[in-house]
CSV table of C-alpha atoms in Angstrom, one decimal:
chain,number,residue,atom,x,y,z
B,1,MET,CA,0.0,0.0,0.0
B,2,LYS,CA,1.5,3.3,-1.1
B,3,MET,CA,1.2,6.1,1.4
B,4,TRP,CA,1.8,9.9,1.1
B,5,SER,CA,2.4,12.4,3.9
B,6,THR,CA,1.0,15.8,4.6
B,7,PHE,CA,2.7,18.2,7.0
B,8,ARG,CA,0.1,20.9,6.7
B,9,LYS,CA,-1.3,21.7,10.1
B,10,ASP,CA,-4.7,22.8,8.8
B,11,VAL,CA,-5.2,19.7,6.7
B,12,ILE,CA,-4.1,17.4,9.6
B,13,LYS,CA,-6.4,19.1,12.1
B,14,SER,CA,-9.3,19.0,9.7
B,15,ARG,CA,-8.8,15.3,8.9
B,16,LEU,CA,-8.5,14.3,12.6
B,17,THR,CA,-11.6,16.4,13.4
B,18,GLN,CA,-13.6,14.5,10.7
B,19,ILE,CA,-12.5,11.2,12.2
B,20,MET,CA,-13.6,12.4,15.7
B,21,GLU,CA,-16.9,13.7,14.5
B,22,SER,CA,-17.7,10.4,12.6
B,23,GLY,CA,-17.4,8.4,15.8
B,24,ASP,CA,-15.4,5.7,13.9
B,25,GLU,CA,-12.9,3.7,15.8
B,26,VAL,CA,-9.2,3.9,15.3
B,27,THR,CA,-6.7,1.1,16.1
B,28,ILE,CA,-3.7,2.0,18.3
B,29,TRP,CA,-0.7,-0.3,18.8
B,30,GLN,CA,2.8,-0.6,20.0
B,31,ASN,CA,5.4,-3.1,18.9
B,32,ARG,CA,7.0,-5.4,21.5
B,33,GLY,CA,9.6,-7.4,19.7
B,34,ASP,CA,7.8,-9.5,17.0
B,35,GLU,CA,4.4,-8.9,18.6
B,36,ARG,CA,2.0,-6.0,18.0
B,37,ASN,CA,-0.3,-5.1,20.9
B,38,LYS,CA,-3.5,-3.6,19.4
B,39,PHE,CA,-6.4,-1.8,21.0
B,40,GLN,CA,-9.5,-0.1,19.7
B,41,ALA,CA,-10.0,3.5,20.6
B,42,THR,CA,-11.8,6.8,19.5
B,43,ILE,CA,-10.5,10.3,19.1
B,44,VAL,CA,-12.5,12.5,21.5
B,45,GLU,CA,-10.8,15.9,21.2
B,46,VAL,CA,-8.7,17.7,18.6
B,47,THR,CA,-7.2,21.2,19.0
B,48,ASP,CA,-4.3,23.1,17.4
B,49,SER,CA,-2.0,21.8,20.2
B,50,ASN,CA,-3.4,18.6,21.6
B,51,THR,CA,-5.3,15.5,20.5
B,52,ILE,CA,-7.0,13.1,23.1
B,53,ILE,CA,-7.6,9.4,22.4
B,54,GLN,CA,-10.0,7.3,24.4
B,55,ILE,CA,-9.1,3.6,24.7
B,56,GLU,CA,-11.8,0.9,24.8
B,57,ASP,CA,-12.8,-0.5,28.2
B,58,ALA,CA,-11.3,-3.9,27.4
B,59,TYR,CA,-7.9,-2.3,27.8
B,60,LYS,CA,-8.3,-2.5,31.6
B,61,ASN,CA,-7.8,-6.3,31.4
B,62,ALA,CA,-4.9,-6.2,28.9
B,63,ASP,CA,-1.8,-8.2,29.8
B,64,TYR,CA,0.5,-5.5,28.3
B,65,LYS,CA,-0.3,-1.8,28.7
B,66,ILE,CA,0.7,1.1,26.6
B,67,THR,CA,4.2,2.2,27.6
B,68,LYS,CA,6.1,5.4,27.1
B,69,ASP,CA,9.2,3.4,26.1
B,70,ASN,CA,7.8,2.5,22.7
B,71,THR,CA,6.4,4.4,19.7
B,72,LEU,CA,2.6,4.7,19.6
B,73,PHE,CA,0.9,4.1,16.2
B,74,VAL,CA,-2.6,5.3,15.5
B,75,HIS,CA,-4.4,3.9,12.4
B,76,TYR,CA,-7.8,4.9,10.9
B,77,ALA,CA,-8.5,1.9,8.7
B,78,LYS,CA,-11.7,3.2,7.2
B,79,GLY,CA,-10.0,6.2,5.7
B,80,ASP,CA,-6.4,4.7,5.5
B,81,ALA,CA,-4.8,7.4,7.7
B,82,LEU,CA,-1.9,6.7,10.0
B,83,PHE,CA,0.4,8.7,12.4
B,84,LYS,CA,2.8,7.9,15.1
B,85,LYS,CA,4.0,9.6,18.3
B,86,ASP,CA,7.1,9.0,20.3
B,87,ALA,CA,6.0,11.2,23.2
B,88,PHE,CA,2.6,11.1,24.9
B,89,LYS,CA,1.1,10.8,28.4
B,90,THR,CA,-1.7,8.6,29.7
B,91,GLU,CA,-4.5,9.3,32.1
B,92,GLY,CA,-6.5,6.2,32.8
B,93,LEU,CA,-8.1,5.2,29.5
B,94,ARG,CA,-7.0,8.4,27.8
B,95,ILE,CA,-3.9,9.1,25.8
B,96,ILE,CA,-3.0,12.8,25.4
B,97,ILE,CA,-0.6,13.7,22.6
B,98,LYS,CA,0.5,16.8,20.8
B,99,THR,CA,-1.5,17.1,17.5
B,100,PRO,CA,0.7,15.3,15.0
B,101,VAL,CA,2.7,17.4,12.5
B,102,GLU,CA,2.7,14.5,10.0
B,103,LEU,CA,-0.2,12.5,8.8
B,104,MET,CA,0.2,9.6,6.4
B,105,MET,CA,-2.7,8.6,4.0
B,106,LYS,CA,-3.2,6.0,1.4
B,107,GLU,CA,-2.5,7.1,-2.2
B,108,ARG,CA,-5.9,6.8,-4.0
B,109,ARG,CA,-4.8,7.9,-7.4
B,110,SER,CA,-4.5,5.1,-9.9
B,111,VAL,CA,-1.7,6.9,-11.7
B,112,GLU,CA,1.2,8.7,-10.1
B,113,ARG,CA,1.5,12.4,-10.6
B,114,PHE,CA,4.8,14.2,-11.0
B,115,SER,CA,5.0,17.3,-8.8
B,116,PHE,CA,6.9,20.4,-10.0
B,117,LYS,CA,8.7,23.0,-8.0
B,118,TYR,CA,7.9,26.7,-8.4
B,119,GLN,CA,11.5,27.2,-9.6
B,120,ASP,CA,10.8,24.8,-12.6
B,121,PHE,CA,8.6,27.5,-14.3
B,122,LYS,CA,6.3,25.0,-15.9
B,123,ASN,CA,3.1,26.3,-17.3
B,124,VAL,CA,-0.2,25.1,-18.8
B,125,SER,CA,-2.0,27.2,-21.4
B,126,PHE,CA,-5.7,26.7,-22.3
B,127,LYS,CA,-8.9,28.4,-23.5
B,128,VAL,CA,-11.8,28.9,-21.0
B,129,GLY,CA,-15.3,30.2,-21.5
B,130,SER,CA,-18.1,29.6,-23.9
B,131,ASN,CA,-19.6,31.0,-27.2
B,132,ASP,CA,-18.1,34.4,-27.9
B,133,ASP,CA,-16.7,34.8,-24.4
B,134,VAL,CA,-13.5,32.7,-24.8
B,135,GLU,CA,-10.3,33.7,-23.2
B,136,SER,CA,-6.8,32.3,-23.6
B,137,VAL,CA,-4.9,32.0,-20.3
B,138,SER,CA,-1.7,30.5,-18.9
B,139,TYR,CA,-1.0,29.4,-15.3
B,140,ILE,CA,1.7,27.7,-13.2
B,141,LEU,CA,1.6,23.9,-13.5
B,142,LYS,CA,1.6,22.1,-10.0
B,143,ASP,CA,1.6,18.5,-11.0
B,144,LEU,CA,1.0,16.3,-14.0
B,145,SER,CA,0.1,12.7,-15.0
B,146,VAL,CA,-1.2,11.0,-18.2
B,147,LYS,CA,-4.8,11.4,-16.8
B,148,GLY,CA,-4.8,15.0,-15.5
B,149,LEU,CA,-3.0,17.9,-13.9
B,150,SER,CA,-3.4,20.6,-11.3
B,151,LEU,CA,-2.6,24.3,-11.7
B,152,ILE,CA,-2.4,27.4,-9.5
B,153,VAL,CA,-4.4,30.6,-10.0
B,154,HIS,CA,-5.0,33.7,-7.9
B,155,GLU,CA,-8.4,33.8,-6.2
B,156,SER,CA,-9.2,37.1,-8.0
B,157,GLU,CA,-9.6,34.9,-11.1
B,158,ALA,CA,-11.9,32.4,-9.5
B,159,PRO,CA,-15.0,33.7,-11.4
B,160,LYS,CA,-13.5,32.3,-14.6
B,161,PHE,CA,-13.7,28.7,-13.3
B,162,SER,CA,-16.3,26.3,-12.0
B,163,VAL,CA,-16.3,22.6,-11.1
B,164,GLY,CA,-17.5,20.6,-14.1
B,165,ALA,CA,-16.5,23.3,-16.6
B,166,THR,CA,-14.7,22.2,-19.8
B,167,ILE,CA,-11.4,23.8,-20.9
B,168,TYR,CA,-9.4,23.4,-24.0
B,169,ILE,CA,-5.6,22.8,-23.3
B,170,THR,CA,-3.3,24.2,-26.0
B,171,SER,CA,0.1,23.6,-24.5
B,172,ILE,CA,1.9,22.1,-21.5
B,173,THR,CA,5.6,22.9,-20.9
B,174,ASP,CA,7.9,20.1,-22.1
B,175,GLN,CA,4.9,18.0,-23.4
B,176,ASN,CA,4.4,17.2,-27.1
B,177,LEU,CA,0.7,17.7,-27.8
B,178,SER,CA,-0.1,16.9,-31.4
B,179,SER,CA,-3.4,18.7,-31.0
B,180,GLY,CA,-5.5,20.5,-28.4
B,181,LEU,CA,-6.8,18.6,-25.4
B,182,LEU,CA,-10.3,18.8,-23.8
B,183,ALA,CA,-10.4,18.5,-20.0
B,184,THR,CA,-12.8,19.0,-17.2
B,185,ILE,CA,-12.2,20.9,-13.9
B,186,ARG,CA,-12.9,18.4,-11.1
B,187,TYR,CA,-12.1,20.4,-8.0
B,188,ILE,CA,-11.2,23.9,-6.8
B,189,THR,CA,-9.6,24.3,-3.4
B,190,PRO,CA,-7.6,26.9,-1.5
B,191,TYR,CA,-3.8,26.6,-1.9
B,192,SER,CA,-1.2,28.0,0.6
B,193,VAL,CA,2.5,28.6,0.0
B,194,SER,CA,3.0,29.2,3.7
B,195,LEU,CA,1.0,28.1,6.7
B,196,GLU,CA,1.6,31.4,8.4
B,197,THR,CA,0.1,33.7,5.7
B,198,ASP,CA,-2.9,33.6,3.3
B,199,SER,CA,-1.5,33.2,-0.2
B,200,ASN,CA,-4.8,34.1,-1.9
B,201,LEU,CA,-4.3,31.2,-4.3
B,202,LEU,CA,-6.5,28.4,-5.6
B,203,LYS,CA,-5.5,25.0,-6.8
B,204,LEU,CA,-7.5,23.6,-9.7
B,205,GLY,CA,-7.6,19.8,-10.4
B,206,VAL,CA,-8.2,19.0,-14.1
B,207,GLN,CA,-9.0,15.6,-15.7
B,208,PHE,CA,-8.2,15.0,-19.4
B,209,SER,CA,-11.1,13.7,-21.6
B,210,ASP,CA,-8.6,11.2,-23.1
B,211,SER,CA,-5.5,10.0,-21.4
B,212,LEU,CA,-2.2,11.0,-22.9
B,213,GLU,CA,0.1,8.3,-24.2
B,214,SER,CA,2.9,9.6,-22.0
B,215,VAL,CA,4.3,12.6,-20.2
B,216,THR,CA,7.8,13.9,-19.8
B,217,PHE,CA,9.1,14.9,-16.4
B,218,LYS,CA,11.8,17.5,-16.6
B,219,SER,CA,12.5,19.3,-13.3
B,220,ILE,CA,15.2,20.6,-11.1
B,221,SER,CA,14.7,17.5,-9.0
B,222,SER,CA,15.4,15.2,-12.0
B,223,VAL,CA,18.7,17.0,-12.4
B,224,ILE,CA,19.3,16.5,-8.7
B,225,GLU,CA,18.9,12.7,-9.1
B,226,LYS,CA,21.9,12.7,-11.5
B,227,LYS,CA,23.9,14.8,-9.1
B,228,GLN,CA,23.1,12.5,-6.2
B,229,LEU,CA,25.1,9.8,-8.1
B,230,LYS,CA,28.0,12.2,-8.3
B,231,GLN,CA,27.7,13.0,-4.6
B,232,LYS,CA,28.9,9.5,-3.8
B,233,GLY,CA,32.2,10.3,-5.5
B,234,LEU,CA,33.0,12.8,-2.6
B,235,GLU,CA,33.5,9.7,-0.4
B,236,VAL,CA,32.9,11.7,2.8
B,237,SER,CA,31.9,10.1,6.1
B,238,THR,CA,31.0,13.4,7.8
B,239,PHE,CA,27.7,15.3,7.5
B,240,ASN,CA,27.1,16.5,4.0
B,241,GLY,CA,23.4,17.4,3.9
B,242,LEU,CA,20.0,15.8,4.2
B,243,SER,CA,17.6,14.1,1.8
B,244,GLU,CA,14.1,15.6,1.3
B,245,VAL,CA,12.6,12.9,3.6
B,246,GLU,CA,15.3,13.6,6.3
B,247,GLN,CA,14.6,17.3,6.1
B,248,GLU,CA,10.9,16.8,6.7
B,249,LYS,CA,11.5,14.5,9.7
B,250,VAL,CA,13.8,16.9,11.4
B,251,LEU,CA,11.5,19.9,10.7
B,252,ARG,CA,8.6,17.8,12.0
B,253,LYS,CA,10.4,17.2,15.3
B,254,ILE,CA,11.3,20.9,15.6
B,255,ALA,CA,7.7,21.8,14.9
B,256,GLU,CA,6.5,19.7,17.9
B,257,GLU,CA,8.4,22.1,20.2
B,258,ASN,CA,8.3,25.3,18.2
B,259,HIS,CA,6.1,25.5,15.1
B,260,VAL,CA,7.1,29.1,14.3
B,261,LEU,CA,10.8,28.2,14.3
B,262,ALA,CA,10.3,25.2,12.1
B,263,ASN,CA,8.4,27.4,9.5
B,264,ASN,CA,11.1,30.0,9.7
B,265,ILE,CA,13.8,27.4,9.0
B,266,ARG,CA,11.8,25.9,6.2
B,267,GLU,CA,11.3,29.3,4.5
B,268,GLN,CA,15.0,30.3,4.8
B,269,ASN,CA,16.0,26.9,3.5
B,270,GLU,CA,14.1,27.8,0.3
B,271,ASN,CA,15.8,31.2,0.1
B,272,ILE,CA,19.3,29.7,0.6
B,273,ASP,CA,18.5,26.9,-1.9
B,274,ARG,CA,18.6,29.5,-4.7
B,275,LEU,CA,22.4,29.4,-4.4
B,276,ARG,CA,22.3,26.4,-6.7
B,277,TYR,CA,21.8,28.9,-9.5
B,278,LEU,CA,25.2,30.5,-9.0
B,279,THR,CA,27.5,30.5,-12.0
B,280,LEU,CA,31.1,29.2,-11.4
B,281,GLU,CA,32.5,32.7,-11.2
B,282,MET,CA,29.8,34.0,-8.8
B,283,LYS,CA,30.2,30.9,-6.7
B,284,ARG,CA,34.0,31.5,-6.3
B,285,ASN,CA,33.5,35.1,-5.3
B,286,PHE,CA,30.6,34.2,-3.0
B,287,LEU,CA,32.7,31.6,-1.1
B,288,LEU,CA,35.6,34.0,-0.8
B,289,GLU,CA,33.5,36.8,0.7
B,290,VAL,CA,30.9,35.0,2.8
B,291,ASN,CA,31.5,34.0,6.5
B,292,LEU,CA,32.1,30.3,6.1
B,293,ASP,CA,31.3,29.6,9.7
B,294,LEU,CA,27.9,31.2,9.3
B,295,LEU,CA,27.3,29.5,5.9
B,296,ALA,CA,28.1,26.1,7.4
B,297,ALA,CA,25.7,26.6,10.3
B,298,SER,CA,23.0,27.8,7.9
B,299,LEU,CA,23.3,24.7,5.8
B,300,ARG,CA,22.9,22.2,8.6
B,301,LEU,CA,19.4,21.4,7.4
B,302,SER,CA,20.0,21.9,3.7
B,303,SER,CA,20.0,19.4,0.9
B,304,LYS,CA,22.9,17.2,-0.2
B,305,GLU,CA,22.4,18.6,-3.7
B,306,LEU,CA,22.9,22.3,-2.6
B,307,ILE,CA,26.0,21.4,-0.6
B,308,TYR,CA,27.4,19.4,-3.5
B,309,ASP,CA,26.7,22.4,-5.9
B,310,LEU,CA,28.6,24.8,-3.6
B,311,ILE,CA,31.7,22.7,-2.9
B,312,SER,CA,32.1,20.4,-5.9
B,313,GLU,CA,34.4,22.7,-7.8
B,314,VAL,CA,36.5,24.2,-4.9
B,315,THR,CA,40.0,23.1,-3.9
B,316,ASP,CA,40.4,19.9,-1.8
B,317,THR,CA,41.8,22.0,1.1
B,318,MET,CA,38.8,24.3,1.1
B,319,LYS,CA,36.4,21.4,0.7
B,320,GLU,CA,37.9,19.6,3.6
B,321,GLU,CA,37.8,22.8,5.8
B,322,PHE,CA,34.2,23.5,4.9
B,323,LEU,CA,33.0,20.0,5.5
B,324,TYR,CA,34.7,20.1,9.0
B,325,LYS,CA,32.7,23.3,9.8
B,326,LEU,CA,29.6,21.7,8.4
B,327,ASP,CA,30.0,18.6,10.6
B,328,GLN,CA,29.6,20.7,13.8
B,329,PRO,CA,26.1,20.1,15.3
B,330,LYS,CA,24.0,23.3,15.9
B,331,SER,CA,20.7,23.9,17.7
B,332,PRO,CA,17.7,24.7,15.6
B,333,SER,CA,17.7,28.3,16.9
B,334,ALA,CA,21.4,28.7,16.0
B,335,ILE,CA,20.7,27.3,12.5
B,336,ASN,CA,17.9,29.8,12.0
B,337,LYS,CA,20.0,32.7,13.2
B,338,ALA,CA,22.8,31.8,10.8
B,339,GLN,CA,20.2,31.4,8.0
B,340,ASP,CA,18.9,34.9,8.6
B,341,GLU,CA,22.4,36.4,8.4
B,342,ILE,CA,23.2,34.4,5.2
B,343,VAL,CA,19.9,35.4,3.5
B,344,LYS,CA,20.6,39.1,4.5
B,345,PHE,CA,24.1,38.7,2.9
B,346,ILE,CA,22.7,37.1,-0.3
B,347,ARG,CA,20.0,39.8,-0.7
B,348,ALA,CA,22.6,42.6,-0.4
B,349,LYS,CA,24.7,40.9,-3.1
B,350,GLU,CA,21.6,40.6,-5.3
B,351,LYS,CA,20.7,44.2,-4.8
B,352,SER,CA,24.2,45.3,-5.9
B,353,GLY,CA,24.1,43.0,-8.9
B,354,GLU,CA,27.0,40.8,-7.8
B,355,LEU,CA,24.7,37.8,-7.6
B,356,VAL,CA,22.0,36.8,-10.1
B,357,LEU,CA,20.0,33.8,-8.7
B,358,ASP,CA,17.7,33.3,-11.7
B,359,PRO,CA,16.3,29.8,-12.2
B,360,THR,CA,15.5,30.5,-15.8
B,361,SER,CA,19.2,30.7,-16.6
B,362,PHE,CA,20.0,27.4,-14.9
B,363,GLU,CA,21.6,25.1,-17.4
B,364,VAL,CA,22.9,21.6,-17.1
B,365,LEU,CA,25.3,20.0,-19.6
B,366,VAL,CA,24.9,16.2,-19.8
């Protein structure tokens, strides 16, 4: 069973609230060696900060009780939702946990969709309207499969669209369309770039009338996959960055204690990640002028790909020195403070014209 994770606080709270209001049971368990001790329970309270689970009365006679020494798993079988907690407290038949920051759910799509980053600059163009009132528009592409796609629009343009409406797609970036493609809008839902602010955006889900034979996926992330193979050639045993999954796990743990700090780190990670667009000359000047101690601290939660991009073409001596600095553990607050300083430095260089971090000029020679 393929699962996907959401880290959006509003989505998680909404889903848990739905489960609570339905009155459906959830299964909770802990692993003891090869055994799994299961109990039935219900979710009785969900707030922004805490969730309370009520265990069935039969638990009173159980041979093995829930213990704080093992991870607690909570599974909603009817809706295929799952989360786990390492820290919790019990009060009789009640388990009190911090509302989870990650919720796993079963993938219900029959065909996998490829997701694009904003930096990919992928667009979908189409005609919308009827009779003489037809308008040609183009919007940012969010994801794509042979059966459909999703796109992002500003809420001010919402009157142009309605669920069930037909659109005529004329082009999709990187895709070879021999002719136009009819499609139907299946859903319209709010879309947020940041959990802390209202982005005033909408996400439209579109289903093609006829499935495409194939789709091509060209993204910054597909380039990264090639670079990850090269990363092994560094042969370093010290810390050299995190995978996307590792980043989310660390940020999830930080969010359990300080949600605002986790969001700040995530946002600054995105800002610093733009350094991957440095040309070779700009990279050399940047590394000569930046405070390397601050840079190393700011990259403690960055990707392997960014770190590889920054140090792959420097001297062995400088590479060794920087990796040593990078290997020094830092607290989340120290990392965020260093990030703030590096982002301030980057923006000053951009303002003066010394750095041009433009994703549209990003080229890879294969």
